[in-house]
């Protein structure tokens, strides 16, 4: 169930960033968002099948830890690499734009920092998933990353 929820993180984050940057109505971004949702729905369709998560087994201190199926590496490449990569590209492009206001740049800075901390912490879950002996001690960083979003919302009127 946890992996099923994680399937939607990249596309929902992309949509939020496109709205934040006020570029969600651009034709190119609408097309990218639709394709991203279709890809996400494809992976969600297989989310409870052995094609996405093959099995669970004890790993490190966890009695049940998922083992990836054949579609999971493709999901990592397409969703976390492609969709999140496109999101980062748009954030950096907006930040470097000379027409971006100081307030918007502050919002982007805190969102970017929160994203790096949160996604970086959450990404530590994938090491054990792929039998790389690095424990997932970064999960607490997800809450810290969300804290940066909270600060940006309150201080810089993000929403």
PDB file of C-alpha atoms in Angstrom:
ATOM      1  CA  UNK A   1       0.000   0.000   0.000  1.00  0.00           C
ATOM      2  CA  UNK A   2       2.867   2.400   0.783  1.00  0.00           C
ATOM      3  CA  UNK A   3       4.390   1.920  -2.646  1.00  0.00           C
ATOM      4  CA  UNK A   4       1.009   2.480  -4.276  1.00  0.00           C
ATOM      5  CA  UNK A   5       0.748   5.914  -2.656  1.00  0.00           C
ATOM      6  CA  UNK A   6       4.294   6.775  -3.715  1.00  0.00           C
ATOM      7  CA  UNK A   7       3.324   6.240  -7.352  1.00  0.00           C
ATOM      8  CA  UNK A   8       1.353   9.503  -7.301  1.00  0.00           C
ATOM      9  CA  UNK A   9       3.964  11.746  -5.629  1.00  0.00           C
ATOM     10  CA  UNK A  10       5.892  12.783  -8.785  1.00  0.00           C
ATOM     11  CA  UNK A  11       2.870  13.742 -10.898  1.00  0.00           C
ATOM     12  CA  UNK A  12       1.070  15.553  -8.084  1.00  0.00           C
ATOM     13  CA  UNK A  13       4.239  17.449  -7.231  1.00  0.00           C
ATOM     14  CA  UNK A  14       4.639  18.394 -10.908  1.00  0.00           C
ATOM     15  CA  UNK A  15       1.089  19.700 -11.058  1.00  0.00           C
ATOM     16  CA  UNK A  16       1.569  21.747  -7.875  1.00  0.00           C
ATOM     17  CA  UNK A  17       4.788  23.304  -9.193  1.00  0.00           C
ATOM     18  CA  UNK A  18       3.249  24.141 -12.567  1.00  0.00           C
ATOM     19  CA  UNK A  19       0.402  25.927 -10.773  1.00  0.00           C
ATOM     20  CA  UNK A  20       2.817  27.646  -8.376  1.00  0.00           C
ATOM     21  CA  UNK A  21       4.859  28.956 -11.294  1.00  0.00           C
ATOM     22  CA  UNK A  22       1.669  29.904 -13.160  1.00  0.00           C
ATOM     23  CA  UNK A  23       2.705  27.893 -16.207  1.00  0.00           C
ATOM     24  CA  UNK A  24       0.099  25.146 -15.913  1.00  0.00           C
ATOM     25  CA  UNK A  25      -1.954  26.559 -18.805  1.00  0.00           C
ATOM     26  CA  UNK A  26       0.885  26.562 -21.310  1.00  0.00           C
ATOM     27  CA  UNK A  27       0.172  24.043 -24.062  1.00  0.00           C
ATOM     28  CA  UNK A  28       3.489  22.210 -23.638  1.00  0.00           C
ATOM     29  CA  UNK A  29       2.982  21.820 -19.886  1.00  0.00           C
ATOM     30  CA  UNK A  30      -0.621  20.647 -20.298  1.00  0.00           C
ATOM     31  CA  UNK A  31       0.604  17.946 -22.671  1.00  0.00           C
ATOM     32  CA  UNK A  32       3.456  16.927 -20.351  1.00  0.00           C
ATOM     33  CA  UNK A  33       1.047  16.809 -17.400  1.00  0.00           C
ATOM     34  CA  UNK A  34      -1.455  14.633 -19.287  1.00  0.00           C
ATOM     35  CA  UNK A  35       1.271  12.222 -20.369  1.00  0.00           C
ATOM     36  CA  UNK A  36       2.581  12.169 -16.792  1.00  0.00           C
ATOM     37  CA  UNK A  37      -0.878  11.285 -15.468  1.00  0.00           C
ATOM     38  CA  UNK A  38      -1.262   8.529 -18.069  1.00  0.00           C
ATOM     39  CA  UNK A  39       2.117   7.062 -17.106  1.00  0.00           C
ATOM     40  CA  UNK A  40       1.220   7.322 -13.434  1.00  0.00           C
ATOM     41  CA  UNK A  41      -2.102   5.560 -14.014  1.00  0.00           C
ATOM     42  CA  UNK A  42      -0.277   2.843 -15.936  1.00  0.00           C
ATOM     43  CA  UNK A  43       1.985   2.179 -12.955  1.00  0.00           C
ATOM     44  CA  UNK A  44      -0.939   2.473 -10.529  1.00  0.00           C
ATOM     45  CA  UNK A  45      -2.809  -0.190 -12.493  1.00  0.00           C
ATOM     46  CA  UNK A  46       0.039  -2.594 -11.742  1.00  0.00           C
ATOM     47  CA  UNK A  47       0.614  -1.188  -8.238  1.00  0.00           C
ATOM     48  CA  UNK A  48      -0.769  -4.222  -6.422  1.00  0.00           C
ATOM     49  CA  UNK A  49       0.630  -6.797  -8.830  1.00  0.00           C
ATOM     50  CA  UNK A  50       3.894  -8.723  -8.736  1.00  0.00           C
ATOM     51  CA  UNK A  51       4.972  -6.723 -11.792  1.00  0.00           C
ATOM     52  CA  UNK A  52       5.412  -3.668  -9.566  1.00  0.00           C
ATOM     53  CA  UNK A  53       6.243  -5.197  -6.171  1.00  0.00           C
ATOM     54  CA  UNK A  54       7.285  -8.818  -6.608  1.00  0.00           C
ATOM     55  CA  UNK A  55       7.294  -9.903  -2.976  1.00  0.00           C
ATOM     56  CA  UNK A  56       8.132  -8.836   0.544  1.00  0.00           C
ATOM     57  CA  UNK A  57      10.868 -10.217   2.736  1.00  0.00           C
ATOM     58  CA  UNK A  58      12.719  -9.294   5.926  1.00  0.00           C
ATOM     59  CA  UNK A  59      15.324  -6.640   5.293  1.00  0.00           C
ATOM     60  CA  UNK A  60      17.608  -4.997   7.841  1.00  0.00           C
ATOM     61  CA  UNK A  61      15.361  -4.410  10.906  1.00  0.00           C
ATOM     62  CA  UNK A  62      12.105  -4.556   8.962  1.00  0.00           C
ATOM     63  CA  UNK A  63      10.082  -7.777   9.003  1.00  0.00           C
ATOM     64  CA  UNK A  64       8.361  -6.864   5.714  1.00  0.00           C
ATOM     65  CA  UNK A  65      10.213  -4.931   3.041  1.00  0.00           C
ATOM     66  CA  UNK A  66       9.130  -4.763  -0.584  1.00  0.00           C
ATOM     67  CA  UNK A  67      11.177  -6.281  -3.368  1.00  0.00           C
ATOM     68  CA  UNK A  68      10.752  -4.674  -6.792  1.00  0.00           C
ATOM     69  CA  UNK A  69       9.064  -6.350  -9.708  1.00  0.00           C
ATOM     70  CA  UNK A  70      10.094  -5.854 -13.337  1.00  0.00           C
ATOM     71  CA  UNK A  71       8.112  -2.598 -13.773  1.00  0.00           C
ATOM     72  CA  UNK A  72       9.559  -0.892 -10.703  1.00  0.00           C
ATOM     73  CA  UNK A  73      12.905   0.167 -12.248  1.00  0.00           C
ATOM     74  CA  UNK A  74      10.975   1.660 -15.172  1.00  0.00           C
ATOM     75  CA  UNK A  75       8.811   3.545 -12.666  1.00  0.00           C
ATOM     76  CA  UNK A  76      11.935   4.937 -10.961  1.00  0.00           C
ATOM     77  CA  UNK A  77      13.386   6.023 -14.297  1.00  0.00           C
ATOM     78  CA  UNK A  78      10.194   7.508 -15.793  1.00  0.00           C
ATOM     79  CA  UNK A  79       8.464   9.016 -12.761  1.00  0.00           C
ATOM     80  CA  UNK A  80      11.262   9.927 -10.383  1.00  0.00           C
ATOM     81  CA  UNK A  81      13.774  10.646 -13.112  1.00  0.00           C
ATOM     82  CA  UNK A  82      11.591  12.087 -15.848  1.00  0.00           C
ATOM     83  CA  UNK A  83       8.651  13.735 -14.103  1.00  0.00           C
ATOM     84  CA  UNK A  84      10.570  15.021 -11.093  1.00  0.00           C
ATOM     85  CA  UNK A  85      13.423  15.999 -13.407  1.00  0.00           C
ATOM     86  CA  UNK A  86      11.010  18.085 -15.485  1.00  0.00           C
ATOM     87  CA  UNK A  87       9.703  19.663 -12.294  1.00  0.00           C
ATOM     88  CA  UNK A  88      13.226  20.623 -11.195  1.00  0.00           C
ATOM     89  CA  UNK A  89      13.924  22.012 -14.658  1.00  0.00           C
ATOM     90  CA  UNK A  90      10.869  24.300 -14.416  1.00  0.00           C
ATOM     91  CA  UNK A  91      11.793  25.465 -10.910  1.00  0.00           C
ATOM     92  CA  UNK A  92      15.340  26.349 -11.952  1.00  0.00           C
ATOM     93  CA  UNK A  93      14.166  28.011 -15.151  1.00  0.00           C
ATOM     94  CA  UNK A  94      11.700  30.210 -13.242  1.00  0.00           C
ATOM     95  CA  UNK A  95      14.299  31.044 -10.572  1.00  0.00           C
ATOM     96  CA  UNK A  96      16.836  32.153 -13.171  1.00  0.00           C
ATOM     97  CA  UNK A  97      14.283  34.203 -15.121  1.00  0.00           C
ATOM     98  CA  UNK A  98      15.027  37.914 -14.700  1.00  0.00           C
ATOM     99  CA  UNK A  99      11.310  38.698 -14.735  1.00  0.00           C
ATOM    100  CA  UNK A 100      10.597  36.512 -11.689  1.00  0.00           C
ATOM    101  CA  UNK A 101       9.768  38.673  -8.676  1.00  0.00           C
ATOM    102  CA  UNK A 102      11.813  38.613  -5.471  1.00  0.00           C
ATOM    103  CA  UNK A 103       8.853  37.107  -3.585  1.00  0.00           C
ATOM    104  CA  UNK A 104       8.436  34.330  -6.168  1.00  0.00           C
ATOM    105  CA  UNK A 105      12.178  33.607  -6.043  1.00  0.00           C
ATOM    106  CA  UNK A 106      11.970  33.254  -2.255  1.00  0.00           C
ATOM    107  CA  UNK A 107       9.044  30.850  -2.662  1.00  0.00           C
ATOM    108  CA  UNK A 108      10.955  28.827  -5.245  1.00  0.00           C
ATOM    109  CA  UNK A 109      14.074  28.755  -3.049  1.00  0.00           C
ATOM    110  CA  UNK A 110      12.197  27.286  -0.063  1.00  0.00           C
ATOM    111  CA  UNK A 111      10.194  24.870  -2.199  1.00  0.00           C
ATOM    112  CA  UNK A 112      13.394  23.698  -3.867  1.00  0.00           C
ATOM    113  CA  UNK A 113      15.166  23.275  -0.543  1.00  0.00           C
ATOM    114  CA  UNK A 114      12.177  21.435   0.927  1.00  0.00           C
ATOM    115  CA  UNK A 115      12.008  19.239  -2.156  1.00  0.00           C
ATOM    116  CA  UNK A 116      15.700  18.331  -1.976  1.00  0.00           C
ATOM    117  CA  UNK A 117      15.510  17.480   1.718  1.00  0.00           C
ATOM    118  CA  UNK A 118      12.170  15.663   1.530  1.00  0.00           C
ATOM    119  CA  UNK A 119      12.809  13.721  -1.666  1.00  0.00           C
ATOM    120  CA  UNK A 120      16.375  13.021  -0.584  1.00  0.00           C
ATOM    121  CA  UNK A 121      15.179  11.550   2.695  1.00  0.00           C
ATOM    122  CA  UNK A 122      12.423   9.537   1.045  1.00  0.00           C
ATOM    123  CA  UNK A 123      14.812   8.230  -1.608  1.00  0.00           C
ATOM    124  CA  UNK A 124      16.748   6.350   1.069  1.00  0.00           C
ATOM    125  CA  UNK A 125      13.909   3.800   1.020  1.00  0.00           C
ATOM    126  CA  UNK A 126      15.007   2.634  -2.430  1.00  0.00           C
ATOM    127  CA  UNK A 127      18.436   1.417  -1.342  1.00  0.00           C
ATOM    128  CA  UNK A 128      17.117  -1.562   0.616  1.00  0.00           C
ATOM    129  CA  UNK A 129      14.474  -2.133  -2.050  1.00  0.00           C
ATOM    130  CA  UNK A 130      17.298  -2.832  -4.507  1.00  0.00           C
ATOM    131  CA  UNK A 131      19.439  -4.778  -2.005  1.00  0.00           C
ATOM    132  CA  UNK A 132      21.937  -1.979  -1.449  1.00  0.00           C
ATOM    133  CA  UNK A 133      22.884  -2.263   2.241  1.00  0.00           C
ATOM    134  CA  UNK A 134      22.163   1.343   3.209  1.00  0.00           C
ATOM    135  CA  UNK A 135      19.430   1.682   5.859  1.00  0.00           C
ATOM    136  CA  UNK A 136      16.579   4.093   5.219  1.00  0.00           C
ATOM    137  CA  UNK A 137      17.413   6.474   8.039  1.00  0.00           C
ATOM    138  CA  UNK A 138      16.464   9.466   5.899  1.00  0.00           C
ATOM    139  CA  UNK A 139      12.713   9.168   6.396  1.00  0.00           C
ATOM    140  CA  UNK A 140      12.696  11.856   9.083  1.00  0.00           C
ATOM    141  CA  UNK A 141      13.989  14.296   6.457  1.00  0.00           C
ATOM    142  CA  UNK A 142      10.616  14.090   4.684  1.00  0.00           C
ATOM    143  CA  UNK A 143       9.016  15.886   7.651  1.00  0.00           C
ATOM    144  CA  UNK A 144      11.794  18.480   7.653  1.00  0.00           C
ATOM    145  CA  UNK A 145      11.271  19.054   3.930  1.00  0.00           C
ATOM    146  CA  UNK A 146       7.570  19.582   4.530  1.00  0.00           C
ATOM    147  CA  UNK A 147       8.569  22.064   7.235  1.00  0.00           C
ATOM    148  CA  UNK A 148      10.261  24.170   4.544  1.00  0.00           C
ATOM    149  CA  UNK A 149       7.029  24.120   2.548  1.00  0.00           C
ATOM    150  CA  UNK A 150       5.126  25.185   5.672  1.00  0.00           C
ATOM    151  CA  UNK A 151       7.544  28.037   6.325  1.00  0.00           C
ATOM    152  CA  UNK A 152       7.265  29.195   2.735  1.00  0.00           C
ATOM    153  CA  UNK A 153       3.469  29.074   2.888  1.00  0.00           C
ATOM    154  CA  UNK A 154       3.375  31.195   6.042  1.00  0.00           C
ATOM    155  CA  UNK A 155       6.284  33.567   5.407  1.00  0.00           C
ATOM    156  CA  UNK A 156       6.096  34.064   1.645  1.00  0.00           C
ATOM    157  CA  UNK A 157       2.353  33.569   0.990  1.00  0.00           C
ATOM    158  CA  UNK A 158       2.997  30.478  -1.084  1.00  0.00           C
ATOM    159  CA  UNK A 159      -0.698  29.598  -1.271  1.00  0.00           C
TER     160      UNK A 159
END
